[in-house]
mmCIF file of C-alpha atoms in Angstrom:
data_model
loop_
_atom_site.group_PDB
_atom_site.id
_atom_site.type_symbol
_atom_site.label_atom_id
_atom_site.label_comp_id
_atom_site.label_asym_id
_atom_site.label_seq_id
_atom_site.Cartn_x
_atom_site.Cartn_y
_atom_site.Cartn_z
ATOM 1 C CA MET A 26 28.599 15.789 -17.748
ATOM 2 C CA THR A 27 26.118 13.095 -16.690
ATOM 3 C CA THR A 28 24.633 12.971 -13.224
ATOM 4 C CA THR A 29 23.952 9.616 -11.591
ATOM 5 C CA LYS A 30 20.595 9.370 -9.847
ATOM 6 C CA SER A 31 20.840 9.094 -6.094
ATOM 7 C CA PRO A 32 19.455 5.871 -4.502
ATOM 8 C CA SER A 33 16.631 7.972 -2.989
ATOM 9 C CA VAL A 34 15.536 9.303 -6.390
ATOM 10 C CA THR A 35 15.594 5.795 -7.853
ATOM 11 C CA LEU A 36 13.530 4.440 -4.939
ATOM 12 C CA LEU A 37 10.986 7.244 -5.298
ATOM 13 C CA SER A 38 10.419 6.649 -8.998
ATOM 14 C CA ASP A 39 7.073 4.950 -9.696
ATOM 15 C CA TYR A 40 5.733 5.396 -6.166
ATOM 16 C CA SER A 41 2.099 4.604 -5.414
ATOM 17 C CA LEU A 42 -0.537 6.378 -3.330
ATOM 18 C CA GLU A 43 -3.671 5.524 -1.398
ATOM 19 C CA MET A 44 -7.079 7.204 -1.239
ATOM 20 C CA THR A 45 -10.554 6.460 0.045
ATOM 21 C CA GLY A 46 -13.794 6.560 -1.871
ATOM 22 C CA LYS A 47 -14.443 9.997 -0.396
ATOM 23 C CA ASP A 48 -11.165 11.451 -1.651
ATOM 24 C CA VAL A 49 -12.135 12.258 -5.254
ATOM 25 C CA PRO A 50 -12.021 16.043 -4.612
ATOM 26 C CA ALA A 51 -8.605 15.585 -2.985
ATOM 27 C CA LEU A 52 -7.440 13.602 -6.030
ATOM 28 C CA GLU A 53 -8.568 16.392 -8.347
ATOM 29 C CA GLU A 54 -6.741 18.928 -6.215
ATOM 30 C CA ALA A 55 -3.525 16.893 -6.213
ATOM 31 C CA GLN A 56 -3.704 15.667 -9.809
ATOM 32 C CA ALA A 57 -1.236 18.161 -11.352
ATOM 33 C CA GLY A 58 1.496 17.144 -8.931
ATOM 34 C CA ILE A 59 1.207 13.383 -9.384
ATOM 35 C CA PRO A 60 3.116 11.700 -12.250
ATOM 36 C CA ALA A 61 0.904 10.264 -14.978
ATOM 37 C CA GLY A 62 0.438 6.502 -14.685
ATOM 38 C CA THR A 63 0.910 6.462 -10.877
ATOM 39 C CA ARG A 64 -0.752 3.541 -9.147
ATOM 40 C CA ILE A 65 -3.419 4.792 -6.777
ATOM 41 C CA ASN A 66 -5.060 2.322 -4.404
ATOM 42 C CA VAL A 67 -8.731 2.861 -3.556
ATOM 43 C CA THR A 68 -9.651 1.511 -0.098
ATOM 44 C CA TYR A 69 -12.649 -0.667 0.820
ATOM 45 C CA LEU A 70 -13.992 0.919 3.993
ATOM 46 C CA GLY A 71 -17.043 -0.160 5.923
ATOM 47 C CA ASN A 72 -18.607 3.327 5.792
ATOM 48 C CA GLU A 73 -18.457 3.538 1.981
ATOM 49 C CA ASP A 74 -20.800 1.909 -0.513
ATOM 50 C CA LEU A 75 -20.360 0.203 -3.864
ATOM 51 C CA ASP A 76 -21.008 3.320 -5.965
ATOM 52 C CA MET A 77 -18.515 5.370 -3.981
ATOM 53 C CA ARG A 78 -15.768 2.765 -4.394
ATOM 54 C CA VAL A 79 -16.359 2.274 -8.096
ATOM 55 C CA ASN A 80 -16.693 5.986 -8.829
ATOM 56 C CA ALA A 81 -13.423 6.686 -7.019
ATOM 57 C CA ALA A 82 -11.614 4.020 -9.051
ATOM 58 C CA ARG A 83 -13.114 5.443 -12.254
ATOM 59 C CA ALA A 84 -11.968 8.952 -11.268
ATOM 60 C CA VAL A 85 -8.423 7.620 -10.859
ATOM 61 C CA ARG A 86 -8.500 6.168 -14.402
ATOM 62 C CA LEU A 87 -9.981 9.326 -15.914
ATOM 63 C CA ALA A 88 -7.200 11.364 -14.260
ATOM 64 C CA ASN A 89 -4.658 9.241 -16.197
ATOM 65 C CA PHE A 90 -3.534 7.187 -13.184
ATOM 66 C CA LYS A 91 -3.706 3.421 -12.599
ATOM 67 C CA PRO A 92 -6.465 2.452 -10.161
ATOM 68 C CA VAL A 93 -5.940 -0.444 -7.743
ATOM 69 C CA PRO A 94 -9.277 -1.082 -5.986
ATOM 70 C CA HIS A 95 -9.175 -2.898 -2.650
ATOM 71 C CA ILE A 96 -11.244 -6.007 -1.939
ATOM 72 C CA SER A 97 -11.855 -6.596 1.762
ATOM 73 C CA ALA A 98 -12.433 -10.336 2.150
ATOM 74 C CA ARG A 99 -14.104 -10.345 5.568
ATOM 75 C CA ARG A 100 -16.413 -7.470 4.609
ATOM 76 C CA LEU A 101 -17.922 -9.456 1.695
ATOM 77 C CA THR A 102 -21.314 -10.841 2.672
ATOM 78 C CA SER A 103 -21.535 -13.312 -0.241
ATOM 79 C CA LYS A 104 -20.000 -14.578 -3.436
ATOM 80 C CA ALA A 105 -22.662 -12.583 -5.265
ATOM 81 C CA GLN A 106 -21.468 -9.351 -3.642
ATOM 82 C CA LEU A 107 -17.891 -10.079 -4.745
ATOM 83 C CA GLU A 108 -19.031 -10.754 -8.276
ATOM 84 C CA GLU A 109 -21.187 -7.620 -8.330
ATOM 85 C CA PHE A 110 -18.225 -5.505 -7.218
ATOM 86 C CA LEU A 111 -15.899 -7.069 -9.796
ATOM 87 C CA SER A 112 -18.536 -6.701 -12.520
ATOM 88 C CA ARG A 113 -18.926 -3.005 -11.753
ATOM 89 C CA LEU A 114 -15.161 -2.530 -11.750
ATOM 90 C CA GLN A 115 -14.910 -4.272 -15.127
ATOM 91 C CA GLU A 116 -17.693 -2.091 -16.585
ATOM 92 C CA ALA A 117 -15.766 0.988 -15.379
ATOM 93 C CA GLU A 118 -12.560 -0.416 -16.940
ATOM 94 C CA VAL A 119 -10.756 -0.449 -13.610
ATOM 95 C CA SER A 120 -10.545 -4.160 -12.810
ATOM 96 C CA SER A 121 -7.110 -5.109 -14.147
ATOM 97 C CA SER A 122 -5.295 -4.691 -10.793
ATOM 98 C CA VAL A 123 -6.754 -5.214 -7.334
ATOM 99 C CA PHE A 124 -5.465 -5.403 -3.762
ATOM 100 C CA VAL A 125 -6.993 -8.270 -1.806
ATOM 101 C CA VAL A 126 -6.824 -7.836 1.954
ATOM 102 C CA GLY A 127 -8.428 -9.628 4.905
ATOM 103 C CA GLY A 128 -10.003 -6.475 6.266
ATOM 104 C CA ASP A 129 -10.829 -5.137 9.707
ATOM 105 C CA PRO A 130 -13.741 -7.292 10.946
ATOM 106 C CA HIS A 131 -12.581 -10.066 13.309
ATOM 107 C CA THR A 132 -15.661 -12.068 12.346
ATOM 108 C CA PRO A 133 -16.240 -12.504 8.581
ATOM 109 C CA GLU A 134 -19.488 -11.022 7.367
ATOM 110 C CA GLY A 135 -19.757 -13.751 4.706
ATOM 111 C CA PRO A 136 -17.998 -16.790 3.246
ATOM 112 C CA TYR A 137 -14.416 -15.443 3.096
ATOM 113 C CA SER A 138 -12.322 -15.607 6.250
ATOM 114 C CA ASP A 139 -9.192 -14.160 4.639
ATOM 115 C CA SER A 140 -7.741 -12.814 1.393
ATOM 116 C CA ALA A 141 -6.308 -16.203 0.380
ATOM 117 C CA GLU A 142 -9.811 -17.624 0.087
ATOM 118 C CA VAL A 143 -10.819 -14.869 -2.339
ATOM 119 C CA ILE A 144 -7.729 -15.409 -4.466
ATOM 120 C CA ARG A 145 -8.221 -19.177 -4.560
ATOM 121 C CA THR A 146 -11.747 -18.895 -5.973
ATOM 122 C CA GLY A 147 -10.419 -18.036 -9.460
ATOM 123 C CA ILE A 148 -13.236 -15.475 -9.734
ATOM 124 C CA LEU A 149 -10.888 -12.541 -10.104
ATOM 125 C CA GLN A 150 -9.663 -13.519 -13.580
ATOM 126 C CA GLU A 151 -13.234 -13.930 -14.804
ATOM 127 C CA TYR A 152 -13.678 -10.177 -14.460
ATOM 128 C CA GLY A 153 -10.450 -9.060 -16.111
ATOM 129 C CA VAL A 154 -8.062 -9.061 -13.153
ATOM 130 C CA THR A 155 -4.458 -9.678 -14.222
ATOM 131 C CA GLY A 156 -2.581 -8.351 -11.194
ATOM 132 C CA VAL A 157 -3.135 -8.969 -7.470
ATOM 133 C CA SER A 158 -1.524 -7.115 -4.574
ATOM 134 C CA ILE A 159 -1.293 -8.781 -1.152
ATOM 135 C CA SER A 160 -0.338 -7.536 2.305
ATOM 136 C CA GLY A 161 3.039 -7.711 4.036
ATOM 137 C CA TYR A 162 3.837 -6.914 7.667
ATOM 138 C CA PRO A 163 7.518 -6.100 8.347
ATOM 139 C CA GLU A 164 6.764 -5.326 12.003
ATOM 140 C CA GLY A 165 4.208 -8.094 12.446
ATOM 141 C CA HIS A 166 0.488 -7.826 13.109
ATOM 142 C CA PRO A 167 -1.002 -7.141 16.566
ATOM 143 C CA ASP A 168 -3.588 -9.934 16.200
ATOM 144 C CA ILE A 169 -1.780 -12.549 14.056
ATOM 145 C CA LYS A 170 1.237 -14.667 14.992
ATOM 146 C CA THR A 171 4.365 -14.235 12.906
ATOM 147 C CA ASP A 172 4.485 -17.823 11.633
ATOM 148 C CA VAL A 173 0.856 -17.520 10.517
ATOM 149 C CA LEU A 174 1.682 -14.326 8.604
ATOM 150 C CA TRP A 175 4.557 -16.021 6.799
ATOM 151 C CA GLY A 176 2.452 -19.047 5.952
ATOM 152 C CA ALA A 177 -0.315 -16.864 4.579
ATOM 153 C CA LEU A 178 2.091 -14.801 2.486
ATOM 154 C CA GLN A 179 3.624 -17.939 0.988
ATOM 155 C CA GLU A 180 0.206 -19.452 0.293
ATOM 156 C CA LYS A 181 -1.072 -16.350 -1.464
ATOM 157 C CA ALA A 182 2.109 -15.935 -3.496
ATOM 158 C CA ASP A 183 1.930 -19.563 -4.641
ATOM 159 C CA SER A 184 -1.745 -19.213 -5.571
ATOM 160 C CA ILE A 185 -1.112 -16.035 -7.564
ATOM 161 C CA ARG A 186 1.727 -17.669 -9.485
ATOM 162 C CA GLU A 187 -0.253 -20.855 -10.154
ATOM 163 C CA GLN A 188 -3.071 -18.780 -11.646
ATOM 164 C CA GLY A 189 -0.729 -16.865 -13.929
ATOM 165 C CA LEU A 190 -1.399 -13.517 -12.249
ATOM 166 C CA GLU A 191 1.099 -10.742 -11.602
ATOM 167 C CA GLY A 192 1.788 -10.378 -7.882
ATOM 168 C CA THR A 193 2.792 -7.388 -5.774
ATOM 169 C CA ILE A 194 3.356 -7.167 -2.010
ATOM 170 C CA LEU A 195 2.181 -3.991 -0.323
ATOM 171 C CA THR A 196 3.420 -3.515 3.248
ATOM 172 C CA GLN A 197 1.934 -1.903 6.318
ATOM 173 C CA PHE A 198 3.597 1.427 7.098
ATOM 174 C CA GLY A 199 6.404 1.724 9.599
ATOM 175 C CA PHE A 200 8.865 4.211 10.997
ATOM 176 C CA ASP A 201 12.083 2.156 11.187
ATOM 177 C CA THR A 202 14.034 0.834 8.204
ATOM 178 C CA GLU A 203 15.789 -1.985 10.076
ATOM 179 C CA PRO A 204 12.804 -4.371 10.326
ATOM 180 C CA VAL A 205 11.792 -3.491 6.757
ATOM 181 C CA ILE A 206 15.163 -4.552 5.340
ATOM 182 C CA GLU A 207 15.230 -7.739 7.447
ATOM 183 C CA TRP A 208 11.704 -8.607 6.316
ATOM 184 C CA ILE A 209 12.488 -8.027 2.627
ATOM 185 C CA GLN A 210 15.513 -10.288 2.930
ATOM 186 C CA ALA A 211 13.310 -12.984 4.497
ATOM 187 C CA VAL A 212 10.771 -12.637 1.679
ATOM 188 C CA ARG A 213 13.451 -13.169 -0.929
ATOM 189 C CA GLU A 214 14.958 -16.120 1.000
ATOM 190 C CA ARG A 215 11.536 -17.777 0.736
ATOM 191 C CA GLY A 216 11.712 -17.553 -3.063
ATOM 192 C CA ILE A 217 9.047 -14.861 -3.368
ATOM 193 C CA ASP A 218 10.230 -12.469 -6.074
ATOM 194 C CA PHE A 219 7.176 -10.206 -6.356
ATOM 195 C CA PRO A 220 7.786 -6.442 -6.477
ATOM 196 C CA ILE A 221 7.479 -5.025 -2.974
ATOM 197 C CA ARG A 222 5.947 -1.646 -2.231
ATOM 198 C CA VAL A 223 7.060 -0.457 1.197
ATOM 199 C CA GLY A 224 4.378 1.438 3.085
ATOM 200 C CA VAL A 225 5.441 4.911 4.117
ATOM 201 C CA PRO A 226 3.377 7.560 5.955
ATOM 202 C CA GLY A 227 3.166 10.697 3.849
ATOM 203 C CA PRO A 228 3.919 14.012 5.571
ATOM 204 C CA ALA A 229 1.414 14.659 8.355
ATOM 205 C CA GLY A 230 1.044 16.029 11.826
ATOM 206 C CA VAL A 231 3.120 14.237 14.460
ATOM 207 C CA LYS A 232 0.091 13.665 16.678
ATOM 208 C CA ARG A 233 -1.863 12.111 13.804
ATOM 209 C CA LEU A 234 1.033 9.825 12.810
ATOM 210 C CA LEU A 235 1.424 8.581 16.361
ATOM 211 C CA GLY A 236 -2.333 7.978 16.506
ATOM 212 C CA TYR A 237 -2.237 5.841 13.374
ATOM 213 C CA ALA A 238 0.788 3.961 14.733
ATOM 214 C CA ARG A 239 -1.114 3.036 17.890
ATOM 215 C CA ARG A 240 -4.275 2.132 15.966
ATOM 216 C CA PHE A 241 -2.471 -0.272 13.649
ATOM 217 C CA GLY A 242 -0.091 -1.712 16.205
ATOM 218 C CA VAL A 243 3.021 -0.248 14.604
ATOM 219 C CA ALA A 244 5.921 0.222 17.013
ATOM 220 C CA SER A 245 6.293 3.835 18.068
ATOM 221 C CA SER A 246 8.850 3.757 20.864
ATOM 222 C CA ALA A 247 10.954 6.804 21.588
ATOM 223 C CA GLY A 248 13.915 5.199 19.800
ATOM 224 C CA ILE A 249 11.972 4.581 16.609
ATOM 225 C CA VAL A 250 10.361 8.006 16.787
ATOM 226 C CA GLN A 251 13.846 9.499 16.992
ATOM 227 C CA LYS A 252 15.038 7.465 14.011
ATOM 228 C CA TYR A 253 12.095 8.614 11.915
ATOM 229 C CA GLY A 254 12.556 12.256 12.866
ATOM 230 C CA PHE A 255 9.557 13.002 15.038
ATOM 231 C CA SER A 256 9.776 15.747 17.615
ATOM 232 C CA LEU A 257 7.928 14.590 20.695
ATOM 233 C CA ALA A 258 8.486 18.068 22.111
ATOM 234 C CA ASN A 259 6.315 19.462 19.333
ATOM 235 C CA LEU A 260 3.222 17.311 18.863
ATOM 236 C CA LEU A 261 1.625 20.141 16.912
ATOM 237 C CA GLY A 262 4.387 19.973 14.283
ATOM 238 C CA THR A 263 4.550 17.902 11.116
ATOM 239 C CA ALA A 264 6.907 15.127 10.042
ATOM 240 C CA GLY A 265 7.847 13.880 6.590
ATOM 241 C CA PRO A 266 9.525 10.608 5.662
ATOM 242 C CA ASP A 267 12.771 12.239 4.446
ATOM 243 C CA ARG A 268 15.035 10.356 6.857
ATOM 244 C CA PHE A 269 13.192 7.042 6.439
ATOM 245 C CA VAL A 270 13.281 7.194 2.598
ATOM 246 C CA ALA A 271 16.954 8.220 2.436
ATOM 247 C CA ASP A 272 18.037 5.476 4.856
ATOM 248 C CA LEU A 273 15.924 2.812 3.149
ATOM 249 C CA ALA A 274 17.314 3.795 -0.259
ATOM 250 C CA ASP A 275 20.900 3.573 0.984
ATOM 251 C CA ARG A 276 20.297 0.152 2.533
ATOM 252 C CA LEU A 277 18.649 -1.185 -0.625
ATOM 253 C CA ASP A 278 21.280 0.213 -3.003
ATOM 254 C CA GLY A 279 23.284 -2.712 -4.352
ATOM 255 C CA ALA A 280 21.700 -5.156 -1.908
ATOM 256 C CA GLY A 281 20.243 -7.365 -4.672
ATOM 257 C CA LEU A 282 16.778 -7.533 -3.101
ATOM 258 C CA GLY A 283 14.776 -7.244 -6.303
ATOM 259 C CA THR A 284 12.210 -4.603 -7.174
ATOM 260 C CA VAL A 285 11.332 -2.397 -4.204
ATOM 261 C CA LYS A 286 9.274 0.794 -4.470
ATOM 262 C CA LEU A 287 7.329 3.017 -2.097
ATOM 263 C CA HIS A 288 3.625 3.191 -1.277
ATOM 264 C CA PHE A 289 2.423 6.307 0.527
ATOM 265 C CA TYR A 290 -0.359 6.276 3.070
ATOM 266 C CA THR A 291 -1.674 9.794 2.606
ATOM 267 C CA PHE A 292 -2.528 10.599 6.215
ATOM 268 C CA GLY A 293 -1.709 14.273 5.641
ATOM 269 C CA GLY A 294 -3.474 14.493 2.279
ATOM 270 C CA MET A 295 -2.712 13.487 -1.314
ATOM 271 C CA ARG A 296 -1.563 16.931 -2.390
ATOM 272 C CA ALA A 297 0.839 17.276 0.540
ATOM 273 C CA THR A 298 2.291 13.842 -0.194
ATOM 274 C CA ALA A 299 2.743 14.501 -3.923
ATOM 275 C CA ASN A 300 4.318 17.887 -3.225
ATOM 276 C CA TRP A 301 6.670 16.306 -0.681
ATOM 277 C CA ALA A 302 7.830 13.728 -3.263
ATOM 278 C CA THR A 303 8.446 16.387 -5.887
ATOM 279 C CA GLU A 304 10.392 18.594 -3.492
ATOM 280 C CA PHE A 305 12.399 15.691 -2.053
ATOM 281 C CA VAL A 306 13.506 14.567 -5.551
ATOM 282 C CA ALA A 307 14.436 18.151 -6.440
ATOM 283 C CA LYS A 308 16.565 18.460 -3.310
ATOM 284 C CA GLN A 309 18.304 15.137 -4.016
ATOM 285 C CA ASN A 310 19.008 16.088 -7.626
ATOM 286 C CA ALA A 311 20.349 19.504 -6.562
ATOM 287 C CA ALA A 312 22.665 17.869 -4.019
ATOM 288 C CA ALA A 313 23.970 15.458 -6.673
ATOM 289 C CA SER A 314 24.688 18.129 -9.311
#
């Protein structure tokens, strides 16, 4: 007797994770529970230096995962700094895939005002980059108009294709599947066929998740909180993305929307997120048998 995989199990296959340069000990702690070859993004934070970022990406590779270092355009002070970072990544054999993002500073610290400008330089390929991830915002951005976001996404996708690079779209996290599905449909209607990795908060404390939602301008109304499965009566409790993942998988199943996977923001820790994924798949498989 053969068992068909549930849509949730299919969606969860080949998920990706996120870590900071300071999370190498957390990576080592979680390593056994993460599937070999998993993509792990390494952030580019203002309070971390070059060595920390490169060493974290190297640790990901040595742990038998696929590192995806971030490049924060507005944090780069010069072309030379970009080239130094890429050179160090190449030396560490972790430069094949990168995620280019605008970054937090409202005022650029150097010559690049957004991620599109970094991609257009053509510098990435000179240092061994073959794949570029770019940002997507299903629920919009608190500081950028919607039409500007769509224009930027199209521009970056076109530039990536013209340069013969592999493109991926990585979305901001959210708590409601409805805007995610509508946004994916709009991406496909614009002729952008890149794989999409939908941002999902890993299991974490309810209070922490709501804090991140406010910080990043993600909608967190009572209705959406209820859909996601928060308990506002228990702010000291924890919440996992079970309901979000199951609903998203059901909506994507048979919808013909191309390759869609999950990317976990590990607010509650890498180990907790990896364990949640393993347990969730086990529960789905048990229910299907």
